[in-house]
């Protein structure tokens, strides 16, 4: 298991920096406004769409509950980062 770090509002454009365990970084450029919501179980989250440097668009869902954590959706791939 390794730590992955997401830094929200990394710059004045509100972009997101993703830091991998090996220290490599990516900046995900936000392309939508953040939206608040709740899932079917009542868990609160914020949702935003972002684009990486290669042009790939992803959806990022950040839950208030750290046991759910952050969900990153890329085309047909979904990755969840959480504390257990």
PDB file of C-alpha atoms in Angstrom:
ATOM      1  CA  UNK A   1       0.000   0.000   0.000  1.00  0.00           C
ATOM      2  CA  UNK A   2       1.309   3.461  -0.868  1.00  0.00           C
ATOM      3  CA  UNK A   3       0.262   7.042  -0.300  1.00  0.00           C
ATOM      4  CA  UNK A   4      -1.150   9.021  -3.196  1.00  0.00           C
ATOM      5  CA  UNK A   5      -1.688  12.743  -2.658  1.00  0.00           C
ATOM      6  CA  UNK A   6      -4.228  15.036  -4.301  1.00  0.00           C
ATOM      7  CA  UNK A   7      -3.819  18.776  -3.771  1.00  0.00           C
ATOM      8  CA  UNK A   8      -6.982  20.677  -4.618  1.00  0.00           C
ATOM      9  CA  UNK A   9      -6.834  24.321  -5.744  1.00  0.00           C
ATOM     10  CA  UNK A  10      -3.147  23.827  -6.499  1.00  0.00           C
ATOM     11  CA  UNK A  11      -3.012  27.148  -8.353  1.00  0.00           C
ATOM     12  CA  UNK A  12      -5.142  30.222  -9.056  1.00  0.00           C
ATOM     13  CA  UNK A  13      -7.170  28.262 -11.666  1.00  0.00           C
ATOM     14  CA  UNK A  14      -8.287  25.707  -9.064  1.00  0.00           C
ATOM     15  CA  UNK A  15      -6.403  22.836 -10.702  1.00  0.00           C
ATOM     16  CA  UNK A  16      -5.596  19.568  -8.916  1.00  0.00           C
ATOM     17  CA  UNK A  17      -2.078  18.216  -8.419  1.00  0.00           C
ATOM     18  CA  UNK A  18      -1.693  14.446  -8.177  1.00  0.00           C
ATOM     19  CA  UNK A  19       1.493  13.188  -6.502  1.00  0.00           C
ATOM     20  CA  UNK A  20       2.353   9.514  -6.919  1.00  0.00           C
ATOM     21  CA  UNK A  21       4.255   7.514  -4.264  1.00  0.00           C
ATOM     22  CA  UNK A  22       7.436   7.736  -6.389  1.00  0.00           C
ATOM     23  CA  UNK A  23       7.230  11.563  -6.389  1.00  0.00           C
ATOM     24  CA  UNK A  24       6.035  11.975  -9.988  1.00  0.00           C
ATOM     25  CA  UNK A  25       3.359  14.620 -10.383  1.00  0.00           C
ATOM     26  CA  UNK A  26       0.528  15.409 -12.763  1.00  0.00           C
ATOM     27  CA  UNK A  27      -1.599  18.526 -12.872  1.00  0.00           C
ATOM     28  CA  UNK A  28      -5.242  17.920 -13.651  1.00  0.00           C
ATOM     29  CA  UNK A  29      -6.771  21.079 -15.137  1.00  0.00           C
ATOM     30  CA  UNK A  30     -10.307  21.599 -13.868  1.00  0.00           C
ATOM     31  CA  UNK A  31     -12.783  21.989 -16.722  1.00  0.00           C
ATOM     32  CA  UNK A  32     -15.989  22.294 -14.698  1.00  0.00           C
ATOM     33  CA  UNK A  33     -17.177  24.015 -11.588  1.00  0.00           C
ATOM     34  CA  UNK A  34     -17.282  21.906  -8.432  1.00  0.00           C
ATOM     35  CA  UNK A  35     -20.735  20.562  -7.624  1.00  0.00           C
ATOM     36  CA  UNK A  36     -21.952  19.397  -4.212  1.00  0.00           C
ATOM     37  CA  UNK A  37     -24.089  16.301  -3.904  1.00  0.00           C
ATOM     38  CA  UNK A  38     -25.120  13.257  -1.901  1.00  0.00           C
ATOM     39  CA  UNK A  39     -25.139   9.623  -2.959  1.00  0.00           C
ATOM     40  CA  UNK A  40     -28.059   7.228  -2.389  1.00  0.00           C
ATOM     41  CA  UNK A  41     -26.772   6.512   1.151  1.00  0.00           C
ATOM     42  CA  UNK A  42     -26.679  10.215   2.049  1.00  0.00           C
ATOM     43  CA  UNK A  43     -22.878  10.529   1.898  1.00  0.00           C
ATOM     44  CA  UNK A  44     -21.843  14.067   0.917  1.00  0.00           C
ATOM     45  CA  UNK A  45     -19.383  14.647  -1.910  1.00  0.00           C
ATOM     46  CA  UNK A  46     -17.976  17.221  -4.318  1.00  0.00           C
ATOM     47  CA  UNK A  47     -17.696  16.461  -8.030  1.00  0.00           C
ATOM     48  CA  UNK A  48     -15.489  18.076 -10.677  1.00  0.00           C
ATOM     49  CA  UNK A  49     -14.260  17.187 -14.159  1.00  0.00           C
ATOM     50  CA  UNK A  50     -10.595  17.626 -15.031  1.00  0.00           C
ATOM     51  CA  UNK A  51      -8.238  17.102 -17.957  1.00  0.00           C
ATOM     52  CA  UNK A  52      -4.689  15.759 -17.730  1.00  0.00           C
ATOM     53  CA  UNK A  53      -1.718  16.940 -19.792  1.00  0.00           C
ATOM     54  CA  UNK A  54      -2.418  14.279 -22.466  1.00  0.00           C
ATOM     55  CA  UNK A  55      -5.979  15.546 -22.908  1.00  0.00           C
ATOM     56  CA  UNK A  56      -7.736  12.690 -21.089  1.00  0.00           C
ATOM     57  CA  UNK A  57     -10.855  13.802 -19.231  1.00  0.00           C
ATOM     58  CA  UNK A  58     -11.611  12.395 -15.796  1.00  0.00           C
ATOM     59  CA  UNK A  59     -14.328  12.786 -13.199  1.00  0.00           C
ATOM     60  CA  UNK A  60     -13.216  13.299  -9.616  1.00  0.00           C
ATOM     61  CA  UNK A  61     -15.600  12.650  -6.735  1.00  0.00           C
ATOM     62  CA  UNK A  62     -14.331  13.628  -3.283  1.00  0.00           C
ATOM     63  CA  UNK A  63     -16.405  12.321  -0.379  1.00  0.00           C
ATOM     64  CA  UNK A  64     -16.488  13.919   3.083  1.00  0.00           C
ATOM     65  CA  UNK A  65     -16.154  10.429   4.580  1.00  0.00           C
ATOM     66  CA  UNK A  66     -12.459   9.382   4.365  1.00  0.00           C
ATOM     67  CA  UNK A  67     -13.484   5.699   4.345  1.00  0.00           C
ATOM     68  CA  UNK A  68     -15.060   6.341   0.938  1.00  0.00           C
ATOM     69  CA  UNK A  69     -12.382   8.866  -0.008  1.00  0.00           C
ATOM     70  CA  UNK A  70     -11.805   9.969  -3.569  1.00  0.00           C
ATOM     71  CA  UNK A  71     -13.022   8.253  -6.723  1.00  0.00           C
ATOM     72  CA  UNK A  72     -11.238   8.952 -10.004  1.00  0.00           C
ATOM     73  CA  UNK A  73     -13.115   7.904 -13.151  1.00  0.00           C
ATOM     74  CA  UNK A  74     -11.330   7.692 -16.505  1.00  0.00           C
ATOM     75  CA  UNK A  75     -13.302   6.364 -19.483  1.00  0.00           C
ATOM     76  CA  UNK A  76     -13.890   2.707 -18.479  1.00  0.00           C
ATOM     77  CA  UNK A  77     -11.645   2.772 -15.387  1.00  0.00           C
ATOM     78  CA  UNK A  78     -12.593   3.692 -11.819  1.00  0.00           C
ATOM     79  CA  UNK A  79     -10.006   4.023  -9.031  1.00  0.00           C
ATOM     80  CA  UNK A  80     -10.884   4.632  -5.388  1.00  0.00           C
ATOM     81  CA  UNK A  81      -8.443   6.150  -2.904  1.00  0.00           C
ATOM     82  CA  UNK A  82      -9.557   5.800   0.731  1.00  0.00           C
ATOM     83  CA  UNK A  83      -8.400   5.258   4.306  1.00  0.00           C
ATOM     84  CA  UNK A  84      -9.491   1.975   5.895  1.00  0.00           C
TER      85      UNK A  84
END
